[in-house]
Amino acid sequence: MKKTDAAFQKCTNPDCGAEFDCGQAIFKCPRCGELLDIQYDWNKIKVPKKMSDFGRRWADRDNKSDFSGVWRFRELLDFCKDKYRVTIGEGQTILQQNDPVGKYVGMSPGRLYLQYEGLNPSGSFKDNGMAAAFSHALMTGAKSCACASTGNTSASVALYAHSCGLKCTVFIGSGRIAFGKLSQAMDYGAHTIQILGDFDDCMRQVQDVCTRLGLYLLNSLNPFRLEGQKTIMYRIIEALDWKMPDWIIVPGGNLGNSSSFGKAFCELKQLGLIKRTPRMAIINAAGADTLNDLVNNKKLVWNGGKVNQKIIDDYYAGLTARKFSPHTCASAIEISRPVNLKKCLRAIDVCNGVVRAVTDKEICDAKAVVGKHGLGCEPASAATIAGLKHLRREGVIGPDEKVACVLTGHPLKDPNVTVSYHREKQGQFSNPPVDVPNDLDKIIRLIN
Ligand code: F0G
């Protein structure tokens, strides 16, 4: 490691703790195989004294880095020189206070906020991570990249790759991806490979392919991606006039977001930029609830980094033995072997987190409520609202606590789930189209 660098990669396994400079694209600790973190020597970085100093930059629209919702916070992810920074306008998102959705879940007026990450260039939160990871890819001289995906990662990777001039290959599970996302991957020019398997199969293959062919890997195993995703939390606090919410609620798939949010709060606290950390709720779909099962039933915990590997190994052996493949209408989070599991346990530890699982029916109803009263979202994102409803009912979250749900993807990502819900009257909020003959009187009678 070059000791002059302020940022470096460090193994998250406390028994290993190996360090590497940021010039390398390695993705897992070469010594012990565990996940890597980006760490900073804060003495070498001029971090603004207060969070509001970051917010001022946004007024400077001529400076691309100031305008980016990721790079505006650059001192908090200071791993690359200005010349490598990639931005295509990510992070221009809205935190919307929403009382009708709040009422649906049992919150008092003024207490529920929805963070619309679907407003990013490729329509999901992934763009925050890609701005950071593609900057690192350019830093390391990468020419070609790849990812496995349930859809949004592939859309975002394809968009950033063609903006940066990298070749890109995406692996998707055949029949497991929503049409909006598949259409983006193809339209943005990705080499799209469909594997006869699920996301977990794709994830295994892509790691081997990247190693064999020297491709730059863009899944959330990549610690630089998680640095970009920290900014979602910064923007929520910014929109709350730099005040902390009581709860952050996020869907759990490969567990990159939850891991990154925990790291964000841990660092802000360490830097004295915030006084307290919000609590976090991570919501699985019931058909893909590995985290929920491991945390709530098997009592898996972070334990200072000494995670009980046997519990995980036994659990995964059980999945293999019964040939388990996850199934949920929230295809974005249809994942049973989340790669960031251990980092997520750390985030749960930092944020006094809880985990819940919600059914597809609960997800679809919640999605319709966000559609009717908000700006809409895709199914995985609505798991947050369904999860909040559970946590309110249980009394874990009080009606007057300030809650921010991260709506991770745009409603147009998955038109099939939406159209089926309404057309086939699948739930209490279904709003099907009505057929009428091509006749003015009949049309007017129908409207009246
Ligand atoms: N919400 C959406 C809309 C997603 O696309 C994903 C993940 C998640 C939530 C879960 O986030 O992995 O950080 O826990 N999508 C990945 C993909 C897996 O390939 O697009 P996570």
XYZ file of C-alpha atoms and ligand atoms in Angstrom:
469
model
C 0.000 0.000 0.000
C 1.178 3.518 -0.745
C 1.075 5.056 2.709
C 0.624 8.558 1.254
C -2.866 7.684 -0.027
C -5.782 8.837 2.103
C -7.966 5.938 0.931
C -7.159 2.257 0.931
C -8.909 -1.103 0.773
C -9.073 -3.171 3.928
C -10.302 -6.691 4.593
C -13.383 -6.734 6.861
C -12.244 -9.923 8.601
C -10.697 -8.761 11.901
C -8.412 -11.807 11.975
C -6.971 -10.794 8.604
C -7.237 -7.002 8.218
C -5.044 -7.012 5.089
C -4.699 -3.624 3.393
C -4.385 -2.824 -0.318
C -4.097 0.416 -2.260
C -7.001 1.676 -4.328
C -5.174 1.179 -7.605
C -6.149 -2.494 -7.588
C -9.416 -4.094 -8.691
C -9.585 -7.165 -6.438
C -13.149 -7.279 -4.972
C -12.424 -9.933 -2.324
C -9.489 -10.213 0.034
C -6.815 -12.175 -1.861
C -5.528 -13.522 1.478
C -8.704 -14.795 3.166
C -11.526 -14.346 0.631
C -13.625 -12.011 2.813
C -15.289 -8.747 1.744
C -13.230 -5.575 1.386
C -14.021 -2.082 2.655
C -12.757 1.299 1.552
C -11.192 3.009 4.552
C -9.915 6.555 4.890
C -7.179 8.253 6.808
C -9.356 11.218 7.733
C -6.336 13.256 8.843
C -5.318 13.460 5.199
C -8.722 14.663 3.933
C -10.142 18.164 4.333
C -13.680 17.188 5.310
C -16.073 20.163 5.674
C -16.822 21.058 9.296
C -20.587 20.684 8.919
C -22.860 18.704 6.637
C -24.557 21.856 5.342
C -21.284 22.864 3.632
C -21.873 20.036 1.144
C -25.367 21.273 0.369
C -24.158 24.697 -0.778
C -22.295 23.136 -3.668
C -25.489 22.164 -5.384
C -26.080 25.787 -6.400
C -23.004 25.557 -8.634
C -24.590 23.865 -11.629
C -21.625 24.570 -13.938
C -19.364 22.265 -11.976
C -20.341 18.663 -12.797
C -18.938 17.283 -9.549
C -20.840 19.843 -7.488
C -24.053 19.107 -9.356
C -23.746 15.317 -8.951
C -25.708 13.996 -5.977
C -22.771 11.660 -5.382
C -19.659 13.814 -5.905
C -21.117 16.797 -4.057
C -20.087 14.745 -1.003
C -16.676 13.851 -2.486
C -14.597 14.256 0.692
C -16.625 11.412 2.214
C -15.603 9.084 -0.648
C -12.242 10.543 -1.483
C -10.581 7.660 -3.306
C -9.927 9.130 -6.747
C -8.459 12.164 -8.453
C -10.788 14.690 -10.111
C -9.826 13.566 -13.622
C -11.260 10.071 -13.102
C -14.601 11.135 -11.667
C -17.547 9.834 -13.667
C -20.943 11.510 -13.498
C -23.982 11.461 -15.750
C -26.297 13.419 -13.464
C -26.984 10.826 -10.762
C -28.446 11.644 -7.377
C -30.919 14.384 -8.351
C -33.536 12.763 -6.166
C -36.515 13.879 -4.102
C -37.370 13.170 -0.481
C -41.146 13.477 -0.385
C -43.127 13.800 2.799
C -46.243 11.707 2.177
C -49.221 11.666 4.572
C -51.628 9.384 2.642
C -48.995 6.634 2.478
C -48.197 7.423 6.115
C -51.848 6.927 7.006
C -51.865 3.554 5.218
C -49.041 2.306 7.416
C -50.285 3.946 10.625
C -47.956 6.936 10.945
C -48.980 10.348 12.284
C -49.146 13.221 9.758
C -45.769 14.659 8.784
C -43.706 11.671 9.883
C -43.253 9.520 6.757
C -40.775 10.433 4.008
C -40.178 8.640 0.719
C -36.763 8.827 -0.929
C -37.294 8.465 -4.697
C -34.179 6.832 -6.079
C -36.145 5.940 -9.228
C -35.407 9.492 -10.384
C -31.815 8.566 -11.219
C -30.694 8.451 -14.898
C -31.232 4.697 -15.274
C -34.254 4.706 -12.966
C -32.775 3.154 -9.829
C -30.443 3.784 -6.888
C -27.720 1.784 -8.637
C -26.479 4.917 -10.432
C -25.109 6.279 -7.142
C -22.870 3.252 -6.864
C -21.931 3.149 -10.534
C -20.713 6.767 -10.551
C -18.196 5.731 -7.893
C -17.343 2.274 -9.268
C -16.844 3.443 -12.863
C -14.541 6.192 -11.557
C -12.502 3.432 -9.933
C -12.678 1.371 -13.135
C -11.146 4.297 -15.082
C -8.529 4.721 -12.348
C -7.439 1.114 -12.815
C -7.427 1.347 -16.616
C -10.281 -1.163 -17.087
C -11.473 -1.610 -20.667
C -14.232 -4.158 -20.162
C -16.659 -4.836 -17.331
C -19.387 -7.256 -16.231
C -22.115 -7.827 -13.652
C -24.767 -10.331 -12.643
C -28.149 -8.758 -12.154
C -31.798 -9.042 -11.272
C -32.148 -6.126 -13.716
C -31.327 -2.721 -12.314
C -27.611 -3.294 -11.979
C -27.466 -4.390 -15.615
C -29.375 -1.275 -16.753
C -27.130 1.030 -14.747
C -23.892 -0.744 -15.725
C -24.853 -0.645 -19.395
C -25.622 3.077 -19.225
C -22.417 4.042 -17.410
C -20.286 1.681 -19.518
C -21.334 3.291 -22.745
C -20.846 6.742 -21.212
C -17.255 5.795 -20.252
C -16.324 3.801 -23.332
C -16.059 0.406 -21.600
C -17.300 -2.842 -23.110
C -19.924 -4.449 -20.931
C -21.400 -7.913 -20.411
C -24.382 -8.522 -18.142
C -25.587 -11.860 -16.786
C -29.260 -12.291 -16.019
C -31.342 -15.248 -14.911
C -33.528 -16.351 -17.793
C -37.128 -15.216 -17.215
C -36.155 -13.607 -13.886
C -35.895 -9.981 -14.987
C -38.571 -7.308 -15.345
C -39.079 -6.082 -18.897
C -38.265 -2.420 -18.278
C -34.815 -3.423 -17.042
C -34.119 -5.942 -19.804
C -35.116 -3.361 -22.402
C -32.631 -0.890 -20.907
C -29.725 -3.353 -20.924
C -30.313 -4.109 -24.599
C -30.980 -0.500 -25.567
C -27.844 0.787 -23.799
C -25.786 -1.712 -25.765
C -24.839 -4.354 -23.189
C -23.795 -7.828 -24.287
C -26.701 -9.526 -22.504
C -26.259 -13.145 -21.481
C -29.236 -15.057 -20.109
C -28.304 -18.005 -17.913
C -30.741 -20.823 -17.280
C -30.732 -20.225 -13.558
C -31.456 -17.622 -10.907
C -29.525 -14.550 -9.723
C -27.392 -16.569 -7.320
C -26.238 -18.774 -10.228
C -25.414 -15.657 -12.282
C -23.502 -14.160 -9.355
C -21.328 -17.258 -9.041
C -20.610 -17.376 -12.778
C -19.793 -13.706 -13.157
C -17.146 -13.821 -10.436
C -15.347 -16.674 -12.197
C -15.735 -15.036 -15.599
C -14.291 -11.747 -14.297
C -11.318 -13.540 -12.750
C -10.632 -15.627 -15.866
C -11.025 -12.800 -18.380
C -9.808 -9.888 -16.226
C -13.112 -8.006 -16.470
C -13.977 -5.247 -13.998
C -16.779 -6.513 -11.699
C -19.646 -4.129 -10.939
C -21.772 -6.038 -8.448
C -22.039 -4.728 -4.912
C -19.163 -7.022 -3.920
C -17.214 -4.109 -5.364
C -16.535 -1.893 -2.321
C -16.228 1.260 -4.444
C -19.861 0.906 -5.488
C -20.941 0.950 -1.871
C -19.044 4.209 -1.359
C -21.300 5.868 -3.946
C -24.440 4.456 -2.344
C -23.581 6.133 0.990
C -24.677 9.409 -0.595
C -28.334 8.296 -0.579
C -28.189 8.749 3.195
C -26.430 12.103 2.916
C -29.176 13.354 0.626
C -31.928 12.181 2.962
C -30.337 14.102 5.834
C -29.840 17.085 3.527
C -33.525 17.095 2.567
C -34.409 16.997 6.281
C -32.413 20.204 6.764
C -29.492 18.151 8.135
C -31.602 16.575 10.859
C -31.558 12.846 11.452
C -34.603 10.620 10.829
C -35.392 8.047 13.521
C -35.580 5.176 11.032
C -34.278 4.298 7.586
C -36.162 1.482 5.845
C -34.585 -0.299 2.902
C -35.352 -3.429 0.857
C -32.848 -6.271 1.293
C -31.583 -8.164 -1.754
C -27.836 -8.562 -2.175
C -27.586 -6.281 0.900
C -25.331 -3.648 -0.663
C -27.504 -0.677 0.286
C -28.008 -1.644 3.902
C -24.262 -2.310 4.240
C -23.377 1.000 2.678
C -25.884 2.977 4.772
C -24.475 1.504 7.984
C -20.961 2.488 6.886
C -22.145 6.009 6.018
C -23.585 6.614 9.489
C -20.620 5.024 11.230
C -18.224 7.380 9.410
C -20.355 10.510 9.922
C -20.447 9.777 13.642
C -16.706 9.135 13.714
C -16.155 12.494 11.986
C -18.433 14.292 14.431
C -20.739 15.379 11.595
C -23.771 13.724 13.242
C -24.565 13.098 16.882
C -26.756 10.034 16.625
C -27.336 7.201 14.195
C -30.850 6.368 12.971
C -32.175 2.834 13.341
C -32.475 0.712 10.221
C -35.094 -1.790 9.093
C -34.196 -4.155 6.261
C -37.107 -5.775 4.470
C -36.910 -9.091 2.616
C -39.577 -10.589 0.391
C -41.006 -13.711 2.056
C -39.977 -15.822 -0.948
C -36.326 -14.711 -0.621
C -35.863 -14.226 3.100
C -32.377 -15.506 3.897
C -31.443 -12.457 5.987
C -34.709 -12.549 7.907
C -34.287 -16.244 8.666
C -30.627 -15.992 9.640
C -31.068 -12.946 11.885
C -34.439 -13.635 13.503
C -34.474 -17.442 13.665
C -30.818 -18.508 13.589
C -29.701 -15.485 15.658
C -26.780 -14.654 13.366
C -24.954 -11.483 14.537
C -21.916 -9.386 13.586
C -20.076 -10.161 16.811
C -17.256 -7.670 16.174
C -16.613 -9.233 12.788
C -16.316 -12.784 14.104
C -19.506 -13.972 12.405
C -20.462 -17.607 13.036
C -19.650 -19.006 9.583
C -21.063 -22.431 10.457
C -24.589 -21.020 10.755
C -24.269 -19.564 7.240
C -22.671 -22.683 5.751
C -25.344 -24.951 7.262
C -28.094 -22.654 6.017
C -26.762 -22.565 2.460
C -26.200 -26.348 2.507
C -29.878 -26.674 3.458
C -30.901 -24.474 0.508
C -28.796 -26.594 -1.841
C -30.135 -29.875 -0.420
C -33.732 -28.884 -1.102
C -32.793 -27.293 -4.449
C -34.203 -24.006 -3.231
C -34.591 -21.165 -5.701
C -36.123 -17.924 -4.392
C -39.426 -16.675 -5.783
C -41.093 -13.302 -5.377
C -42.875 -10.804 -7.610
C -40.270 -8.319 -6.361
C -37.748 -9.801 -8.803
C -35.108 -7.185 -7.872
C -34.674 -8.830 -4.475
C -35.160 -12.457 -5.551
C -31.820 -13.485 -4.009
C -31.089 -16.265 -1.534
C -27.297 -15.976 -1.073
C -26.692 -12.248 -0.520
C -23.019 -11.454 -1.088
C -22.913 -8.594 1.435
C -24.468 -10.608 4.252
C -21.661 -9.996 6.748
C -21.363 -6.274 6.025
C -25.123 -6.044 6.481
C -24.801 -7.691 9.909
C -22.295 -4.947 10.732
C -24.815 -2.300 9.627
C -27.496 -3.912 11.803
C -25.044 -3.692 14.694
C -24.198 -0.022 14.023
C -27.831 1.055 13.479
C -29.563 -1.186 16.018
C -31.333 -2.685 13.029
C -34.261 -5.030 12.585
C -35.195 -7.362 9.732
C -38.653 -8.380 8.524
C -40.103 -10.315 5.587
C -43.290 -9.341 3.727
C -45.499 -11.299 1.333
C -45.951 -10.563 -2.350
C -49.532 -9.525 -1.666
C -48.401 -6.995 0.920
C -45.773 -5.703 -1.520
C -48.279 -5.272 -4.366
C -50.844 -3.495 -2.177
C -48.160 -1.165 -0.812
C -46.913 -0.485 -4.329
C -50.399 0.515 -5.452
C -50.679 2.913 -2.490
C -47.337 4.542 -3.383
C -48.555 4.746 -6.976
C -51.846 6.384 -6.090
C -50.500 8.828 -3.516
C -46.858 9.275 -4.439
C -44.648 9.111 -7.503
C -44.795 5.318 -7.775
C -42.092 2.687 -7.408
C -41.225 -0.857 -8.438
C -42.256 -3.880 -6.327
C -38.970 -4.336 -4.391
C -39.100 -0.699 -3.296
C -42.644 -1.096 -1.963
C -41.406 -3.836 0.375
C -40.256 -0.939 2.591
C -43.819 0.348 2.984
C -45.161 -3.150 3.629
C -42.384 -3.701 6.168
C -43.123 -0.412 7.904
C -46.773 -1.462 8.217
C -45.603 -4.621 10.035
C -43.295 -2.665 12.318
C -46.027 -0.151 13.177
C -48.464 -2.963 13.979
C -45.878 -4.602 16.216
C -45.174 -1.261 17.900
C -41.453 -1.460 17.035
C -41.829 1.893 15.264
C -43.954 4.554 16.964
C -46.488 6.677 15.019
C -44.572 9.888 15.727
C -41.114 8.695 14.791
C -39.589 10.215 11.678
C -39.227 7.476 9.050
C -37.547 7.552 5.620
C -38.288 4.677 3.226
C -35.855 4.246 0.349
C -37.865 3.674 -2.834
C -35.110 2.081 -4.850
C -36.580 1.831 -8.362
C -38.905 3.572 -10.822
C -42.500 2.325 -11.372
C -41.919 1.748 -15.098
C -39.234 -0.845 -14.385
C -41.792 -3.600 -13.981
C -44.996 -2.860 -15.907
C -46.105 -6.520 -15.847
C -46.553 -6.692 -12.077
C -48.434 -3.380 -12.114
C -50.713 -4.238 -15.031
C -51.523 -7.697 -13.632
C -52.329 -6.243 -10.197
C -54.815 -3.764 -11.626
C -56.227 -5.718 -14.593
C -56.683 -8.984 -12.722
C -58.036 -7.255 -9.604
C -55.425 -8.922 -7.425
C -55.771 -6.579 -4.471
C -57.885 -4.031 -2.636
C -56.292 -1.121 -4.536
C -56.728 -2.586 -8.028
C -57.857 0.014 -10.525
C -58.637 -1.905 -13.747
C -59.371 -0.227 -17.069
C -63.034 -0.304 -18.135
C -64.057 -1.400 -21.646
C -66.652 0.642 -23.497
C -67.955 0.586 -27.093
C -66.720 3.266 -29.502
C -69.863 5.365 -28.849
C -69.991 8.900 -27.388
C -73.253 8.465 -25.421
C -72.046 5.272 -23.812
C -68.692 6.858 -22.966
C -70.420 9.865 -21.325
C -72.817 7.608 -19.411
C -69.895 5.598 -18.125
C -68.029 8.717 -16.871
C -71.134 10.123 -15.199
N -34.430 -2.525 -4.866
C -34.173 -2.605 -6.175
C -35.081 -1.857 -7.103
C -33.086 -3.366 -6.658
O -32.844 -3.422 -7.948
C -32.284 -4.069 -5.733
C -31.172 -4.889 -6.163
C -32.595 -3.956 -4.380
C -33.663 -3.185 -3.982
C -31.788 -4.655 -3.352
O -30.666 -3.914 -3.042
O -28.906 -5.629 -3.260
O -28.486 -3.463 -2.128
O -29.939 -5.187 -1.070
N -30.930 -5.190 -7.347
C -29.723 -5.902 -7.792
C -29.667 -5.935 -9.295
C -29.453 -7.172 -7.125
O -29.021 -6.833 -9.844
O -30.228 -5.064 -9.937
P -29.426 -4.595 -2.321
